[in-house]
Amino acid sequence: MIGRYTLPKMGSIWEEQNKLQKWLEVEILACEAQAELGNIPKEAVAEIKAKAKFDVERVKEIEKEVHHDVVAFLTNIAENVGPSSRYIHYGMTSSDVLDTGLAVQLKEAADVLIENTKRSIKVLKKQGIKHKDTVMIGRSHGVHAEPITFGLKLALWVFEMKRNLKRLEAARDTISYGKISGTVGTYANIDPFVEDYVCRKLGLKPAETSSQIIQRDRHAEFLCTMAITASSLEKFATEIRALQKTEVLEAEEPFAKGQKGSSAMPHKKNPILCERICGLARVIRGNALVSLENVTLWHERDISHSSAERVILPDSTILLDYILDKFTVVMDGLNVYPENMKKNLEETKGLVFSQEILLALVEKGVLREDAYKMVQRNAMESWKSKKDFKALILQDEDIKKHISPDDIEKQFDYHRFLKHIDQIFARLD
């Protein structure tokens, strides 16, 4: 498998050890806050901080009996802390711990995704600048349209990924909220100070108001943002796949030494990384739909969202991290073939200049409809007969009445299409 950039391990964020550690941090901070309020002896807090620990396997063992993950966790903590454990979880409900701990995990995951997105932008920008003047055909409906440069195509991707970066940063802020407000969000048995204290210490903001849970529109925004980012990556990967077609071969993803493309055909070099990106992007979009369905819960809370989130949140962040990395690998090692771009550009024998002739006629006073007919009949003849389009235009008596041969020659210049490329690239900074 083609290499991976050095990044924090996304998977470790979602390991049970890290999740329970976040829960423990929430519980200990809540005890500290309660002590400041005078509700818990400071000596008890000191003992809790010294003795509070958990064992993942022991928590699982207890959960088999009690069928409640937070209760199992608290039971295991109590086994280690002793009598002072009675102050742990004071006035709190399970979701105070679950949702606040989850917010920290999501914030950590968002940080990894943001850094990975920045890395992809950097590589895209480098390749875009390198190929700023590499002329190729632009296509619409899969059909040759007019010349662009390969760098311009990549610049468009840079700007899209910059938008994704802003969305991810905004989504990180949206999900960085905790709650310690009790069973239905009324703070009936806990002072709002505890919530403020815990969230501030964890780098979160306290939810303006909550029911028993943090409202799931926040999580849906994060998932939908990841789905948009994944869709961008799929779009880029699909383009590379199209450019790697044998009959096109203008660019191709890297092919490692010793890599094999087919069990049956030794000649094959398949765009497997780009295809993988496309496939996994679909999974992330599907997970985003689940997150939207999680927004609607019964009254102050049910747990229909909980089971789904145990799948869609780790899976989506891990998958997006993975395909961001793979896309960066592809773009960093992308093989680009300017000679094939030039060959394909000239495949239609000058038809790409049809608009230039059309506009030249209009500028000479010809009605647009009449000018269009003059140019189109020559274009269709060129398509059919494979004759050179410029030669046909130079022979057309109707066109020559309005444009001199010298002026016709001037229209057939690729630089006419690319005169503003530098202005577009100036916007990259």
One Martini backbone bead per residue (centre of mass of N, CA, C, O) as a GRO file, in nm:
protein
  429
    1MET     BB    1   0.097   0.035   0.022
    2ILE     BB    2   0.076   0.354  -0.003
    3GLY     BB    3   0.180   0.585   0.190
    4ARG     BB    4   0.198   0.766   0.505
    5TYR     BB    5   0.148   1.020   0.683
    6THR     BB    6   0.224   1.191   0.969
    7LEU     BB    7  -0.020   1.120   1.221
    8PRO     BB    8  -0.247   1.111   1.421
    9LYS     BB    9  -0.441   0.868   1.573
   10MET     BB   10  -0.766   0.835   1.526
   11GLY     BB   11  -0.837   0.562   1.660
   12SER     BB   12  -0.746   0.639   1.957
   13ILE     BB   13  -0.987   0.826   2.022
   14TRP     BB   14  -1.195   0.554   2.011
   15GLU     BB   15  -1.093   0.418   2.237
   16GLU     BB   16  -1.191   0.301   2.537
   17GLN     BB   17  -0.974   0.432   2.708
   18ASN     BB   18  -1.026   0.726   2.616
   19LYS     BB   19  -1.322   0.747   2.685
   20LEU     BB   20  -1.295   0.685   2.994
   21GLN     BB   21  -1.097   0.914   3.050
   22LYS     BB   22  -1.298   1.138   2.990
   23TRP     BB   23  -1.496   1.064   3.208
   24LEU     BB   24  -1.303   1.101   3.444
   25GLU     BB   25  -1.246   1.399   3.399
   26VAL     BB   26  -1.533   1.493   3.443
   27GLU     BB   27  -1.571   1.385   3.732
   28ILE     BB   28  -1.332   1.532   3.868
   29LEU     BB   29  -1.411   1.822   3.790
   30ALA     BB   30  -1.682   1.814   3.935
   31CYS     BB   31  -1.559   1.777   4.213
   32GLU     BB   32  -1.400   2.039   4.220
   33ALA     BB   33  -1.645   2.224   4.193
   34GLN     BB   34  -1.795   2.123   4.447
   35ALA     BB   35  -1.572   2.210   4.641
   36GLU     BB   36  -1.591   2.515   4.581
   37LEU     BB   37  -1.900   2.509   4.688
   38GLY     BB   38  -1.901   2.298   4.948
   39ASN     BB   39  -2.016   1.989   4.874
   40ILE     BB   40  -1.712   1.888   4.901
   41PRO     BB   41  -1.454   1.760   5.033
   42LYS     BB   42  -1.125   1.814   4.968
   43GLU     BB   43  -1.021   1.541   5.067
   44ALA     BB   44  -1.196   1.372   4.874
   45VAL     BB   45  -1.079   1.480   4.613
   46ALA     BB   46  -0.791   1.391   4.661
   47GLU     BB   47  -0.861   1.089   4.677
   48ILE     BB   48  -0.991   1.061   4.400
   49LYS     BB   49  -0.741   1.153   4.235
   50ALA     BB   50  -0.553   0.921   4.350
   51LYS     BB   51  -0.764   0.654   4.297
   52ALA     BB   52  -0.883   0.701   4.027
   53LYS     BB   53  -0.975   0.414   3.836
   54PHE     BB   54  -0.958   0.188   3.549
   55ASP     BB   55  -1.088  -0.110   3.379
   56VAL     BB   56  -1.201  -0.217   3.091
   57GLU     BB   57  -1.265  -0.515   3.159
   58ARG     BB   58  -1.421  -0.459   3.420
   59VAL     BB   59  -1.641  -0.287   3.297
   60LYS     BB   60  -1.750  -0.509   3.110
   61GLU     BB   61  -1.822  -0.707   3.329
   62ILE     BB   62  -2.031  -0.529   3.473
   63GLU     BB   63  -2.214  -0.470   3.225
   64LYS     BB   64  -2.328  -0.760   3.194
   65GLU     BB   65  -2.509  -0.709   3.450
   66VAL     BB   66  -2.625  -0.393   3.431
   67HIS     BB   67  -2.663  -0.263   3.143
   68HIS     BB   68  -2.452  -0.006   3.205
   69ASP     BB   69  -2.187   0.185   3.135
   70VAL     BB   70  -2.173   0.405   3.359
   71VAL     BB   71  -2.223   0.225   3.601
   72ALA     BB   72  -1.980   0.044   3.553
   73PHE     BB   73  -1.771   0.265   3.577
   74LEU     BB   74  -1.847   0.366   3.866
   75THR     BB   75  -1.802   0.096   4.006
   76ASN     BB   76  -1.500   0.071   3.941
   77ILE     BB   77  -1.415   0.331   4.080
   78ALA     BB   78  -1.523   0.260   4.363
   79GLU     BB   79  -1.334   0.015   4.410
   80ASN     BB   80  -1.078   0.221   4.426
   81VAL     BB   81  -1.173   0.459   4.625
   82GLY     BB   82  -1.423   0.421   4.804
   83PRO     BB   83  -1.607   0.618   5.015
   84SER     BB   84  -1.555   0.883   4.831
   85SER     BB   85  -1.738   0.790   4.585
   86ARG     BB   86  -2.010   0.933   4.674
   87TYR     BB   87  -1.921   1.212   4.517
   88ILE     BB   88  -1.952   1.085   4.259
   89HIS     BB   89  -2.193   1.210   4.044
   90TYR     BB   90  -2.312   1.456   4.174
   91GLY     BB   91  -2.617   1.547   4.026
   92MET     BB   92  -2.591   1.349   3.790
   93THR     BB   93  -2.592   1.227   3.458
   94SER     BB   94  -2.490   1.033   3.209
   95SER     BB   95  -2.490   1.258   2.979
   96ASP     BB   96  -2.287   1.443   3.111
   97VAL     BB   97  -2.057   1.244   3.042
   98LEU     BB   98  -2.100   1.150   2.753
   99ASP     BB   99  -2.125   1.432   2.599
  100THR     BB  100  -1.868   1.565   2.708
  101GLY     BB  101  -1.668   1.349   2.623
  102LEU     BB  102  -1.748   1.349   2.322
  103ALA     BB  103  -1.666   1.640   2.261
  104VAL     BB  104  -1.365   1.590   2.299
  105GLN     BB  105  -1.333   1.377   2.081
  106LEU     BB  106  -1.437   1.553   1.845
  107LYS     BB  107  -1.225   1.771   1.873
  108GLU     BB  108  -0.984   1.590   1.821
  109ALA     BB  109  -1.077   1.493   1.542
  110ALA     BB  110  -1.093   1.771   1.410
  111ASP     BB  111  -0.794   1.841   1.435
  112VAL     BB  112  -0.696   1.621   1.244
  113LEU     BB  113  -0.863   1.703   0.994
  114ILE     BB  114  -0.750   1.987   0.966
  115GLU     BB  115  -0.453   1.911   0.924
  116ASN     BB  116  -0.506   1.730   0.675
  117THR     BB  117  -0.630   1.952   0.500
  118LYS     BB  118  -0.386   2.139   0.493
  119ARG     BB  119  -0.202   1.935   0.352
  120SER     BB  120  -0.366   1.908   0.090
  121ILE     BB  121  -0.349   2.204   0.009
  122LYS     BB  122  -0.044   2.222  -0.019
  123VAL     BB  123  -0.016   2.010  -0.246
  124LEU     BB  124  -0.210   2.133  -0.449
  125LYS     BB  125  -0.068   2.404  -0.478
  126LYS     BB  126   0.201   2.298  -0.583
  127GLN     BB  127   0.083   2.163  -0.839
  128GLY     BB  128  -0.062   2.408  -0.956
  129ILE     BB  129   0.189   2.585  -0.999
  130LYS     BB  130   0.348   2.384  -1.175
  131HIS     BB  131   0.067   2.374  -1.383
  132LYS     BB  132  -0.029   2.658  -1.479
  133ASP     BB  133   0.089   2.613  -1.804
  134THR     BB  134  -0.061   2.337  -1.854
  135VAL     BB  135  -0.204   2.244  -2.132
  136MET     BB  136  -0.556   2.169  -2.178
  137ILE     BB  137  -0.855   2.021  -2.196
  138GLY     BB  138  -1.174   2.117  -2.166
  139ARG     BB  139  -1.472   1.969  -2.020
  140SER     BB  140  -1.810   1.901  -2.134
  141HIS     BB  141  -1.987   1.618  -2.106
  142GLY     BB  142  -1.697   1.486  -2.198
  143VAL     BB  143  -1.641   1.718  -2.397
  144HIS     BB  144  -1.482   1.917  -2.584
  145ALA     BB  145  -1.410   2.259  -2.543
  146GLU     BB  146  -1.168   2.432  -2.385
  147PRO     BB  147  -0.890   2.561  -2.286
  148ILE     BB  148  -0.669   2.488  -2.021
  149THR     BB  149  -0.523   2.414  -1.711
  150PHE     BB  150  -0.412   2.205  -1.477
  151GLY     BB  151  -0.373   2.420  -1.259
  152LEU     BB  152  -0.664   2.528  -1.265
  153LYS     BB  153  -0.796   2.271  -1.165
  154LEU     BB  154  -0.637   2.274  -0.890
  155ALA     BB  155  -0.726   2.551  -0.790
  156LEU     BB  156  -1.020   2.474  -0.755
  157TRP     BB  157  -0.955   2.264  -0.532
  158VAL     BB  158  -0.829   2.452  -0.328
  159PHE     BB  159  -1.080   2.629  -0.276
  160GLU     BB  160  -1.258   2.395  -0.180
  161MET     BB  161  -1.074   2.309   0.061
  162LYS     BB  162  -1.094   2.579   0.205
  163ARG     BB  163  -1.393   2.554   0.261
  164ASN     BB  164  -1.370   2.292   0.422
  165LEU     BB  165  -1.195   2.409   0.643
  166LYS     BB  166  -1.401   2.613   0.748
  167ARG     BB  167  -1.618   2.403   0.812
  168LEU     BB  168  -1.451   2.239   1.017
  169GLU     BB  169  -1.400   2.472   1.214
  170ALA     BB  170  -1.698   2.528   1.268
  171ALA     BB  171  -1.774   2.238   1.361
  172ARG     BB  172  -1.587   2.231   1.602
  173ASP     BB  173  -1.736   2.454   1.753
  174THR     BB  174  -2.019   2.318   1.758
  175ILE     BB  175  -1.909   2.045   1.924
  176SER     BB  176  -1.771   2.228   2.171
  177TYR     BB  177  -1.999   2.104   2.385
  178GLY     BB  178  -2.127   2.096   2.710
  179LYS     BB  179  -2.294   1.908   2.994
  180ILE     BB  180  -2.415   1.992   3.347
  181SER     BB  181  -2.779   1.955   3.409
  182GLY     BB  182  -2.902   1.687   3.425
  183THR     BB  183  -3.185   1.502   3.344
  184VAL     BB  184  -3.346   1.787   3.204
  185GLY     BB  185  -3.169   2.069   3.229
  186THR     BB  186  -3.229   2.226   3.535
  187TYR     BB  187  -3.027   2.199   3.781
  188ALA     BB  188  -3.162   2.066   4.038
  189ASN     BB  189  -2.868   1.906   4.154
  190ILE     BB  190  -2.692   2.143   4.010
  191ASP     BB  191  -2.463   2.372   3.953
  192PRO     BB  192  -2.370   2.570   3.684
  193PHE     BB  193  -2.073   2.592   3.771
  194VAL     BB  194  -1.990   2.305   3.700
  195GLU     BB  195  -2.021   2.327   3.398
  196ASP     BB  196  -1.831   2.564   3.353
  197TYR     BB  197  -1.578   2.434   3.474
  198VAL     BB  198  -1.553   2.177   3.304
  199CYS     BB  199  -1.553   2.305   3.022
  200ARG     BB  200  -1.314   2.495   3.057
  201LYS     BB  201  -1.101   2.265   3.123
  202LEU     BB  202  -1.178   2.114   2.829
  203GLY     BB  203  -1.234   2.333   2.597
  204LEU     BB  204  -1.530   2.421   2.641
  205LYS     BB  205  -1.872   2.488   2.612
  206PRO     BB  206  -2.160   2.569   2.742
  207ALA     BB  207  -2.465   2.505   2.705
  208GLU     BB  208  -2.723   2.712   2.697
  209THR     BB  209  -2.906   2.451   2.658
  210SER     BB  210  -3.063   2.149   2.788
  211SER     BB  211  -3.143   1.852   2.828
  212GLN     BB  212  -3.013   1.548   2.869
  213ILE     BB  213  -2.878   1.665   2.608
  214ILE     BB  214  -2.711   1.724   2.343
  215GLN     BB  215  -2.790   1.852   2.056
  216ARG     BB  216  -2.794   1.689   1.730
  217ASP     BB  217  -2.730   1.923   1.535
  218ARG     BB  218  -2.430   1.934   1.591
  219HIS     BB  219  -2.353   1.651   1.482
  220ALA     BB  220  -2.477   1.690   1.202
  221GLU     BB  221  -2.288   1.914   1.111
  222PHE     BB  222  -2.032   1.748   1.125
  223LEU     BB  223  -2.116   1.519   0.933
  224CYS     BB  224  -2.188   1.701   0.688
  225THR     BB  225  -1.907   1.818   0.659
  226MET     BB  226  -1.769   1.549   0.603
  227ALA     BB  227  -1.940   1.484   0.351
  228ILE     BB  228  -1.847   1.721   0.181
  229THR     BB  229  -1.548   1.658   0.185
  230ALA     BB  230  -1.577   1.374   0.063
  231SER     BB  231  -1.708   1.474  -0.202
  232SER     BB  232  -1.467   1.628  -0.301
  233LEU     BB  233  -1.272   1.389  -0.311
  234GLU     BB  234  -1.439   1.229  -0.511
  235LYS     BB  235  -1.429   1.432  -0.739
  236PHE     BB  236  -1.122   1.430  -0.775
  237ALA     BB  237  -1.087   1.122  -0.811
  238THR     BB  238  -1.266   1.101  -1.062
  239GLU     BB  239  -1.089   1.276  -1.243
  240ILE     BB  240  -0.838   1.101  -1.231
  241ARG     BB  241  -0.968   0.850  -1.347
  242ALA     BB  242  -1.040   0.982  -1.620
  243LEU     BB  243  -0.736   1.066  -1.688
  244GLN     BB  244  -0.642   0.745  -1.674
  245LYS     BB  245  -0.737   0.664  -1.918
  246THR     BB  246  -0.597   0.524  -2.182
  247GLU     BB  247  -0.720   0.736  -2.404
  248VAL     BB  248  -0.597   0.975  -2.223
  249LEU     BB  249  -0.350   0.999  -2.021
  250GLU     BB  250  -0.283   1.277  -1.827
  251ALA     BB  251  -0.320   1.115  -1.554
  252GLU     BB  252  -0.178   0.947  -1.251
  253GLU     BB  253  -0.147   0.753  -1.010
  254PRO     BB  254   0.058   0.610  -0.815
  255PHE     BB  255   0.311   0.343  -0.869
  256ALA     BB  256   0.455   0.107  -0.704
  257LYS     BB  257   0.706  -0.077  -0.632
  258GLY     BB  258   0.568  -0.403  -0.687
  259GLN     BB  259   0.310  -0.344  -0.793
  260LYS     BB  260  -0.023  -0.479  -0.862
  261GLY     BB  261  -0.316  -0.461  -1.079
  262SER     BB  262  -0.335  -0.780  -1.154
  263SER     BB  263  -0.386  -1.127  -1.156
  264ALA     BB  264  -0.401  -1.146  -1.494
  265MET     BB  265  -0.279  -0.841  -1.576
  266PRO     BB  266   0.038  -0.709  -1.590
  267HIS     BB  267  -0.034  -0.412  -1.724
  268LYS     BB  268  -0.183  -0.302  -1.486
  269LYS     BB  269  -0.299   0.046  -1.383
  270ASN     BB  270  -0.487   0.121  -1.118
  271PRO     BB  271  -0.713   0.354  -0.945
  272ILE     BB  272  -0.741   0.252  -0.632
  273LEU     BB  273  -0.735   0.503  -0.449
  274CYS     BB  274  -0.960   0.662  -0.587
  275GLU     BB  275  -1.173   0.439  -0.555
  276ARG     BB  276  -1.163   0.433  -0.248
  277ILE     BB  277  -1.252   0.719  -0.200
  278CYS     BB  278  -1.528   0.692  -0.336
  279GLY     BB  279  -1.645   0.466  -0.159
  280LEU     BB  280  -1.607   0.603   0.130
  281ALA     BB  281  -1.775   0.857   0.078
  282ARG     BB  282  -2.048   0.707   0.082
  283VAL     BB  283  -2.042   0.629   0.378
  284ILE     BB  284  -2.036   0.914   0.497
  285ARG     BB  285  -2.304   1.008   0.374
  286GLY     BB  286  -2.476   0.793   0.515
  287ASN     BB  287  -2.404   0.889   0.805
  288ALA     BB  288  -2.528   1.172   0.777
  289LEU     BB  289  -2.818   1.077   0.764
  290VAL     BB  290  -2.826   0.958   1.048
  291SER     BB  291  -2.766   1.227   1.196
  292LEU     BB  292  -3.035   1.361   1.108
  293GLU     BB  293  -3.218   1.144   1.250
  294ASN     BB  294  -3.100   1.214   1.547
  295VAL     BB  295  -3.244   1.485   1.608
  296THR     BB  296  -3.495   1.306   1.658
  297LEU     BB  297  -3.651   1.298   1.976
  298TRP     BB  298  -3.795   1.212   2.270
  299HIS     BB  299  -3.836   1.474   2.413
  300GLU     BB  300  -3.560   1.495   2.627
  301ARG     BB  301  -3.507   1.177   2.561
  302ASP     BB  302  -3.332   0.923   2.398
  303ILE     BB  303  -3.139   0.623   2.254
  304SER     BB  304  -3.143   0.608   1.931
  305HIS     BB  305  -2.866   0.760   1.882
  306SER     BB  306  -2.641   0.601   2.033
  307SER     BB  307  -2.590   0.346   1.861
  308ALA     BB  308  -2.522   0.500   1.600
  309GLU     BB  309  -2.279   0.674   1.710
  310ARG     BB  310  -2.086   0.429   1.763
  311VAL     BB  311  -2.043   0.428   1.445
  312ILE     BB  312  -2.046   0.711   1.284
  313LEU     BB  313  -1.821   0.868   1.433
  314PRO     BB  314  -1.572   0.692   1.408
  315ASP     BB  315  -1.597   0.613   1.109
  316SER     BB  316  -1.598   0.898   0.978
  317THR     BB  317  -1.331   1.008   1.091
  318ILE     BB  318  -1.152   0.777   0.993
  319LEU     BB  319  -1.225   0.791   0.690
  320LEU     BB  320  -1.149   1.085   0.637
  321ASP     BB  321  -0.860   1.063   0.724
  322TYR     BB  322  -0.787   0.847   0.515
  323ILE     BB  323  -0.872   0.998   0.243
  324LEU     BB  324  -0.699   1.242   0.286
  325ASP     BB  325  -0.433   1.094   0.284
  326LYS     BB  326  -0.462   0.952   0.007
  327PHE     BB  327  -0.492   1.211  -0.158
  328THR     BB  328  -0.217   1.331  -0.085
  329VAL     BB  329  -0.053   1.102  -0.204
  330VAL     BB  330  -0.154   1.127  -0.492
  331MET     BB  331  -0.075   1.429  -0.542
  332ASP     BB  332   0.230   1.407  -0.472
  333GLY     BB  333   0.258   1.145  -0.698
  334LEU     BB  334   0.162   1.257  -0.954
  335ASN     BB  335   0.112   1.177  -1.290
  336VAL     BB  336   0.210   1.388  -1.562
  337TYR     BB  337   0.102   1.441  -1.926
  338PRO     BB  338   0.156   1.690  -2.144
  339GLU     BB  339   0.171   1.539  -2.419
  340ASN     BB  340  -0.120   1.424  -2.399
  341MET     BB  341  -0.265   1.690  -2.370
  342LYS     BB  342  -0.182   1.798  -2.648
  343LYS     BB  343  -0.293   1.569  -2.817
  344ASN     BB  344  -0.592   1.598  -2.721
  345LEU     BB  345  -0.628   1.896  -2.796
  346GLU     BB  346  -0.574   1.815  -3.120
  347GLU     BB  347  -0.796   1.603  -3.197
  348THR     BB  348  -1.017   1.831  -3.323
  349LYS     BB  349  -0.875   2.027  -3.526
  350GLY     BB  350  -0.964   2.326  -3.385
  351LEU     BB  351  -1.258   2.338  -3.249
  352VAL     BB  352  -1.186   2.514  -2.990
  353PHE     BB  353  -1.218   2.792  -3.183
  354SER     BB  354  -1.522   2.856  -3.241
  355GLN     BB  355  -1.576   3.104  -3.054
  356GLU     BB  356  -1.370   3.294  -3.178
  357ILE     BB  357  -1.511   3.315  -3.452
  358LEU     BB  358  -1.787   3.403  -3.355
  359LEU     BB  359  -1.692   3.671  -3.218
  360ALA     BB  360  -1.554   3.795  -3.464
  361LEU     BB  361  -1.817   3.824  -3.626
  362VAL     BB  362  -1.973   3.998  -3.427
  363GLU     BB  363  -1.762   4.233  -3.427
  364LYS     BB  364  -1.836   4.272  -3.751
  365GLY     BB  365  -2.179   4.261  -3.740
  366VAL     BB  366  -2.284   3.984  -3.701
  367LEU     BB  367  -2.524   3.794  -3.636
  368ARG     BB  368  -2.527   3.547  -3.414
  369GLU     BB  369  -2.696   3.337  -3.568
  370ASP     BB  370  -2.534   3.356  -3.832
  371ALA     BB  371  -2.257   3.293  -3.713
  372TYR     BB  372  -2.325   3.018  -3.596
  373LYS     BB  373  -2.389   2.879  -3.864
  374MET     BB  374  -2.115   2.915  -3.998
  375VAL     BB  375  -1.950   2.762  -3.782
  376GLN     BB  376  -2.111   2.494  -3.750
  377ARG     BB  377  -2.082   2.378  -4.039
  378ASN     BB  378  -1.773   2.346  -4.006
  379ALA     BB  379  -1.767   2.177  -3.751
  380MET     BB  380  -1.932   1.934  -3.862
  381GLU     BB  381  -1.734   1.873  -4.091
  382SER     BB  382  -1.493   1.815  -3.910
  383TRP     BB  383  -1.615   1.582  -3.756
  384LYS     BB  384  -1.680   1.403  -4.008
  385SER     BB  385  -1.393   1.438  -4.187
  386LYS     BB  386  -1.130   1.540  -4.021
  387LYS     BB  387  -1.090   1.825  -4.080
  388ASP     BB  388  -0.952   2.122  -4.066
  389PHE     BB  389  -1.094   2.393  -3.928
  390LYS     BB  390  -0.926   2.628  -4.038
  391ALA     BB  391  -0.939   2.548  -4.335
  392LEU     BB  392  -1.247   2.579  -4.358
  393ILE     BB  393  -1.265   2.878  -4.280
  394LEU     BB  394  -1.072   2.983  -4.510
  395GLN     BB  395  -1.295   2.869  -4.734
  396ASP     BB  396  -1.521   3.053  -4.632
  397GLU     BB  397  -1.690   3.300  -4.788
  398ASP     BB  398  -1.873   3.424  -4.570
  399ILE     BB  399  -1.642   3.474  -4.366
  400LYS     BB  400  -1.441   3.636  -4.554
  401LYS     BB  401  -1.624   3.895  -4.568
  402HIS     BB  402  -1.539   3.965  -4.247
  403ILE     BB  403  -1.262   3.793  -4.240
  404SER     BB  404  -0.944   3.773  -4.249
  405PRO     BB  405  -0.690   3.556  -4.267
  406ASP     BB  406  -0.523   3.695  -4.042
  407ASP     BB  407  -0.753   3.701  -3.831
  408ILE     BB  408  -0.796   3.399  -3.822
  409GLU     BB  409  -0.515   3.321  -3.724
  410LYS     BB  410  -0.538   3.479  -3.447
  411GLN     BB  411  -0.758   3.285  -3.319
  412PHE     BB  412  -0.532   3.040  -3.328
  413ASP     BB  413  -0.471   3.082  -2.989
  414TYR     BB  414  -0.421   2.963  -2.677
  415HIS     BB  415  -0.364   3.235  -2.519
  416ARG     BB  416  -0.655   3.348  -2.530
  417PHE     BB  417  -0.755   3.154  -2.289
  418LEU     BB  418  -0.492   3.236  -2.069
  419LYS     BB  419  -0.467   3.551  -1.982
  420HIS     BB  420  -0.600   3.504  -1.663
  421ILE     BB  421  -0.439   3.301  -1.487
  422ASP     BB  422  -0.270   3.482  -1.299
  423GLN     BB  423  -0.514   3.614  -1.160
  424ILE     BB  424  -0.620   3.355  -1.031
  425PHE     BB  425  -0.353   3.275  -0.874
  426ALA     BB  426  -0.347   3.529  -0.690
  427ARG     BB  427  -0.587   3.404  -0.503
  428LEU     BB  428  -0.425   3.182  -0.337
  429ASP     BB  429  -0.303   3.385  -0.106
   0.00000   0.00000   0.00000
